[in-house]
Amino acid sequence: MVHISRSRQDRSLRDLVDWEQGHVSREIYVNEDIYQQELEQIFGRAWLFVGHESQVPNPGDFFQSRMGEESVLLVRDRKGELHVFLNTCRHRGMKVCRYDEGNSLLFTCPFHGWSYDTDGRLVGVPNFQTAYRGELDKSAWGLHEVAQMSNFYGSIWATWDPKAPSFEDFLGAFVPSLRRSFEGSDGGDNGLEFFSPVQKWRLPTNWKFPGFSFAGDHAHGAMTHRSTTVAAFGPQGELAGGDRHGVPSRWASTEYEMSIPALGHGGHGRIYEQPGVGPYVETWQTVLQADDYYHEMRDKKAEKYAGQYLHGVSGCVFPNVICGGSRILLWHPHGVGVTESWRFYTVDKGAPKPVKDAQRRYMMRYCGPGGMTESDDMENWNYAYPASLGTVARRLDYNFQNGVGHAYADDRVPGFTLNYRIGEENQRSRLRRWLDFMEAGSWDELSPAKR
Amino acid sequence: MAIDTTQQAIERLLLEREIEQFLYHEAELLDERRFSEWIDLIADDVHYHMPIRRNVKFGEQARENSDADSEISWFDEGKATLAGRVRQINTGLHWAEEPPSRVCHVVSNVQILDVHGDEVKVKSRFLVYRNRLQDEVDLFVGKREDILRRDPITGWKVAKRTIVLDQNVLLAKNITVFF
């Protein structure tokens, strides 16, 4: 375990993270040793988001993804099975693939020419008969594969730890909510496809600033995004009453912070006062076909969910991904003070082209580094980091007290705790799980959740 | 374009000069943060596109730049969105540009690729330097391909602009400058 003695004497991690009271030392966001321990204990053990099956539909298709700081390959093998491999040659470590995406039935290392099949087997070694005298055990030197992979309604997740519980157990009560994040707007499972390519950009801040606060920090919107609200830019692409979001279809409902404190997942959710799917609200006035399409999909969804309550939460999965709202937000650690942000955009598989185009263009002007809304998030996350680095600054705690002591369980959403919609409940949940991961020697102490 | 006569050569030189001066004027307006004047140089039907650059295999260069018709880009928008961005900066509340960045647009290698009626296709290189707060620096370097259209009031307007940034992972935290 890391001991911090630089600015506070021998503080244990437990002492640095008092999530019950909402006092969290800045050290955990800026300390290099703690960061290294995160790579080992969190990114080496937790289930991480890798990609989506729609990115690799055909045998030989690959997508270069990332787990923590490391490059991995999502590959569909010749037989159609999916794999996730560490992108490094077992001989001398060179990346076996340097393309972002593509199709290849063989990954040949550009260094000495070792080559691997799409299922990871080492199949070619130059001078195998002469220099190696046929003695190299090729079966032992295939590409290093993740310990476990899960295809969750089309989304691909993986962990390096063979002792990690199943992905469903890792999610716990979050399963139904995350499942709905990958539904089409007609309510059909695995109803999404991913647009290509991925937006990737570097953000000079610790990964936890965006990773723990995005979609868990409802308090920031009014201030951070004031200019977008004033400039007024909704899905229509023109002035629309100052609402920067579309108008979601909904029944009378109450919004809460919802989190699973022991597992660290959570975000914003709604509890509905009646079952089923609410009436459609026109959102895309200037793209008529889009409203027609989404209206029709809403009707199908209403059929599917007739009589059922759709309580649930938008998906923030510990440690570094947020799913839902036509996008996947992934915050990769890239050094203690740098985050490599990856943004995937999604759309209904069967949507007609004008709808896909409208959706895509809306996401581009709203989200990502060029997005009118999110460009301002980057500024805040950026400068919170250096302002926390100083000798004096890092003696201070961050304040995570918003709503402390007011969380409560509700039978309608078993497994979750609720709190007022603007608060820091799910950020405290993430910090609590963070602490568990950082202290636990193995999954034995983490599974399903430390009490 | 073939140049047959001295007169054509002179006209060509004058056109090149005029186009260059227009591009420099645009850069000047942007660097002086006169965005409301700059947006008047943008045609109402403009397509403003900055693709994402992929790392692709030799022979697959056609897939290198993301496609405006079906894929994700850094920017892919028309005048309404650009005008919204100008409005946003002019609120004084757009924290990514408040306090204002210091921006320098260097435009060079101007080549006229085609002249078609009142439209001219122009390729150029850009180097956009952004410096903000104490020591934050971003450098955006790449190629632009524009279609400029003659306009009775402003001289020229940008009818189409493709901005090819020479980066794969964007090395800036955001892009709140115009190109």
Coordinates of N, CA and C in Angstrom, one line a residue, chain A residues 62 98-101 103-104 195-204 223-224 226-228 230-233 237 239 340 345 353 357 360-361 364-365 369-372 375-376 378-379 382-383, chain B residues 52-58 60 63 66-77 80-81 84-85 87-88 91 93-98 132-133 136 168-176:
Chain A
F62 N -10.6 -6.0 -37.1 CA -10.0 -5.7 -35.8 C -10.3 -4.2 -35.5
R98 N -0.6 -1.5 -35.7 CA -0.6 -0.1 -35.5 C -1.6 0.7 -36.3
Y99 N -2.6 -0.1 -36.8 CA -3.7 0.5 -37.5 C -4.9 0.7 -36.5
D100 N -5.7 1.7 -36.7 CA -6.8 2.0 -35.8 C -7.9 0.9 -35.9
E101 N -8.1 0.5 -37.1 CA -9.1 -0.5 -37.4 C -8.9 -1.1 -38.8
N103 N -9.1 -4.9 -41.4 CA -9.3 -6.4 -41.5 C -8.0 -7.0 -41.9
S104 N -7.7 -8.1 -41.2 CA -6.5 -8.8 -41.4 C -6.6 -10.2 -40.9
F195 N -20.8 4.4 -34.6 CA -20.2 5.2 -35.7 C -18.7 5.0 -35.6
S196 N -18.1 5.2 -36.8 CA -16.7 5.2 -36.8 C -16.3 6.6 -37.4
P197 N -15.1 7.1 -37.0 CA -14.1 6.6 -36.1 C -14.4 7.1 -34.6
V198 N -13.5 6.7 -33.7 CA -13.6 7.2 -32.3 C -12.9 8.5 -32.2
Q199 N -13.6 9.5 -31.5 CA -12.8 10.7 -31.2 C -11.9 10.5 -30.0
K200 N -10.6 10.8 -30.2 CA -9.7 10.6 -29.1 C -8.9 11.9 -28.9
W201 N -8.8 12.3 -27.7 CA -8.1 13.5 -27.4 C -7.5 13.5 -26.0
R202 N -6.4 14.3 -25.8 CA -5.7 14.3 -24.6 C -6.1 15.5 -23.8
L203 N -6.3 15.2 -22.5 CA -6.8 16.2 -21.6 C -5.8 16.3 -20.4
P204 N -5.2 17.4 -20.2 CA -4.2 17.5 -19.1 C -4.9 17.5 -17.7
M223 N -23.5 26.3 -14.4 CA -22.3 27.2 -14.5 C -21.4 26.9 -15.7
T224 N -21.0 25.6 -15.7 CA -20.0 25.3 -16.8 C -20.6 25.5 -18.2
R226 N -23.1 27.5 -19.1 CA -24.0 28.7 -19.2 C -23.9 29.3 -20.7
S227 N -22.8 29.3 -21.3 CA -22.7 29.9 -22.6 C -23.5 29.1 -23.6
T228 N -23.5 27.8 -23.5 CA -24.3 27.0 -24.5 C -25.8 27.3 -24.3
V230 N -27.1 30.0 -23.1 CA -27.4 31.3 -23.6 C -27.4 31.3 -25.1
A231 N -26.4 30.6 -25.7 CA -26.3 30.6 -27.2 C -27.4 29.7 -27.8
A232 N -27.9 28.8 -27.0 CA -29.1 28.0 -27.3 C -28.9 27.1 -28.5
F233 N -28.5 25.9 -28.3 CA -28.3 24.9 -29.4 C -28.8 23.6 -29.1
G237 N -30.5 22.1 -34.4 CA -29.4 22.8 -35.1 C -29.7 24.3 -35.2
L239 N -31.7 27.9 -33.0 CA -32.2 28.5 -31.8 C -33.5 27.7 -31.4
E340 N -6.5 10.3 -21.6 CA -6.8 10.2 -23.0 C -8.3 9.8 -23.1
Y345 N -19.8 7.2 -30.6 CA -21.1 7.6 -30.8 C -22.0 6.5 -31.4
K353 N -31.0 6.7 -43.1 CA -29.8 7.5 -43.2 C -30.1 9.0 -42.7
D357 N -27.8 10.6 -39.8 CA -27.1 11.9 -40.1 C -27.4 13.0 -39.1
R360 N -25.9 12.0 -35.7 CA -24.4 12.1 -35.8 C -24.0 13.6 -35.7
R361 N -24.7 14.5 -36.5 CA -24.3 15.9 -36.5 C -24.6 16.6 -35.2
M364 N -21.8 15.6 -32.8 CA -20.6 16.3 -33.1 C -20.6 17.8 -32.6
R365 N -21.7 18.4 -32.8 CA -21.7 19.8 -32.4 C -21.9 20.0 -30.8
P369 N -14.3 17.3 -28.0 CA -13.5 18.5 -27.9 C -13.9 19.7 -28.7
G370 N -14.6 19.4 -29.8 CA -15.1 20.5 -30.6 C -16.6 20.8 -30.3
G371 N -17.1 20.1 -29.4 CA -18.6 20.3 -29.1 C -18.8 21.6 -28.3
M372 N -19.8 22.2 -28.6 CA -20.1 23.5 -28.0 C -20.3 23.4 -26.5
S375 N -16.7 21.4 -24.7 CA -15.4 22.1 -24.7 C -15.1 22.9 -23.4
D376 N -16.2 23.3 -22.8 CA -16.1 24.0 -21.5 C -15.8 23.1 -20.4
M378 N -13.8 20.6 -20.6 CA -12.3 20.3 -20.7 C -11.6 21.4 -19.9
E379 N -12.0 22.7 -20.1 CA -11.3 23.8 -19.4 C -11.3 23.6 -17.9
N382 N -9.3 20.5 -16.9 CA -7.9 20.8 -17.1 C -7.3 21.6 -15.9
Y383 N -7.9 22.7 -15.6 CA -7.3 23.6 -14.6 C -7.5 23.2 -13.1
Chain B
I52 N -11.6 13.3 -39.0 CA -10.6 12.6 -38.1 C -9.7 11.8 -39.0
R53 N -8.4 11.8 -38.7 CA -7.5 11.1 -39.5 C -7.2 9.7 -38.9
R54 N -7.4 8.7 -39.7 CA -7.2 7.3 -39.2 C -5.8 6.9 -39.5
N55 N -5.2 5.9 -38.8 CA -4.0 5.2 -39.2 C -4.5 4.0 -40.0
V56 N -4.2 4.0 -41.3 CA -4.7 2.9 -42.1 C -3.5 2.3 -42.9
K57 N -3.8 1.1 -43.4 CA -2.8 0.4 -44.2 C -2.5 1.1 -45.5
F58 N -1.3 0.9 -46.0 CA -1.0 1.3 -47.4 C -2.0 0.7 -48.3
E60 N -5.1 1.8 -48.4 CA -6.4 2.1 -47.9 C -6.5 3.6 -47.6
R63 N -9.6 5.6 -46.9 CA -10.3 5.6 -45.6 C -9.6 6.4 -44.6
S66 N -12.0 10.7 -42.2 CA -13.4 10.3 -41.9 C -14.3 11.0 -43.0
D67 N -15.4 10.3 -43.3 CA -16.2 10.7 -44.4 C -17.4 11.6 -43.8
A68 N -17.5 12.8 -44.4 CA -18.5 13.7 -44.0 C -19.9 13.1 -44.1
D69 N -20.1 12.2 -45.0 CA -21.4 11.7 -45.4 C -21.9 10.7 -44.4
S70 N -21.0 10.0 -43.7 CA -21.5 8.9 -42.8 C -20.8 8.7 -41.5
E71 N -19.7 9.4 -41.3 CA -18.8 9.1 -40.2 C -18.6 10.3 -39.2
I72 N -17.9 10.0 -38.2 CA -17.7 11.0 -37.2 C -16.4 11.8 -37.5
S73 N -16.5 13.1 -37.3 CA -15.4 14.0 -37.6 C -15.2 14.9 -36.4
W74 N -14.2 15.8 -36.5 CA -14.1 16.8 -35.4 C -15.2 17.9 -35.6
F75 N -15.4 18.3 -36.8 CA -16.4 19.3 -37.1 C -17.1 18.8 -38.4
D76 N -18.4 19.0 -38.5 CA -19.1 18.7 -39.7 C -20.4 19.5 -39.6
E77 N -20.4 20.7 -40.1 CA -21.5 21.6 -39.8 C -21.7 22.6 -40.9
A80 N -25.4 27.7 -39.6 CA -26.2 27.9 -38.4 C -25.3 27.5 -37.2
T81 N -24.6 26.4 -37.3 CA -23.8 26.0 -36.1 C -22.6 26.9 -35.9
G84 N -23.7 29.9 -34.3 CA -24.0 29.6 -32.9 C -22.7 29.6 -32.1
R85 N -21.6 29.1 -32.7 CA -20.3 29.1 -32.0 C -19.8 30.6 -31.8
R87 N -21.8 33.1 -31.6 CA -22.7 33.7 -30.5 C -22.2 33.2 -29.1
Q88 N -21.8 32.0 -29.1 CA -21.3 31.4 -27.8 C -20.1 32.1 -27.3
T91 N -20.7 35.5 -25.8 CA -21.4 35.6 -24.5 C -20.4 36.1 -23.4
L93 N -19.0 34.0 -21.7 CA -19.2 32.9 -20.7 C -18.7 31.6 -21.1
H94 N -18.1 31.6 -22.3 CA -17.6 30.3 -22.9 C -16.2 30.1 -22.3
W95 N -16.1 29.4 -21.2 CA -14.9 29.3 -20.4 C -13.7 28.8 -21.1
A96 N -13.9 28.0 -22.1 CA -12.8 27.5 -22.9 C -12.1 28.6 -23.7
E97 N -12.8 29.7 -23.9 CA -12.2 30.9 -24.5 C -12.3 32.1 -23.7
E98 N -12.5 31.9 -22.4 CA -12.6 33.1 -21.5 C -11.7 32.8 -20.3
R132 N -3.0 30.2 -24.2 CA -4.0 30.8 -23.3 C -3.5 30.7 -21.9
L133 N -4.1 31.5 -21.1 CA -3.8 31.7 -19.7 C -2.3 31.9 -19.6
E136 N -0.4 27.7 -21.6 CA -1.0 26.6 -22.3 C -0.8 26.9 -23.8
N168 N -3.9 12.4 -35.2 CA -4.8 11.2 -35.0 C -5.5 11.4 -33.7
V169 N -4.8 11.2 -32.6 CA -5.3 11.6 -31.3 C -5.1 13.1 -31.3
L170 N -6.2 13.8 -31.0 CA -6.1 15.3 -30.9 C -5.3 15.6 -29.7
L171 N -4.2 16.4 -29.9 CA -3.3 16.7 -28.8 C -3.7 17.9 -28.0
A172 N -4.8 18.5 -28.4 CA -5.3 19.6 -27.6 C -6.5 19.1 -26.8
K173 N -6.8 19.8 -25.7 CA -8.0 19.3 -24.9 C -9.3 19.6 -25.5
N174 N -9.3 20.7 -26.4 CA -10.5 21.0 -27.1 C -10.2 21.8 -28.3
I175 N -11.1 22.1 -29.2 CA -10.9 22.9 -30.3 C -12.0 24.0 -30.3
T176 N -11.6 25.1 -29.9 CA -12.5 26.3 -29.8 C -12.0 27.4 -30.6

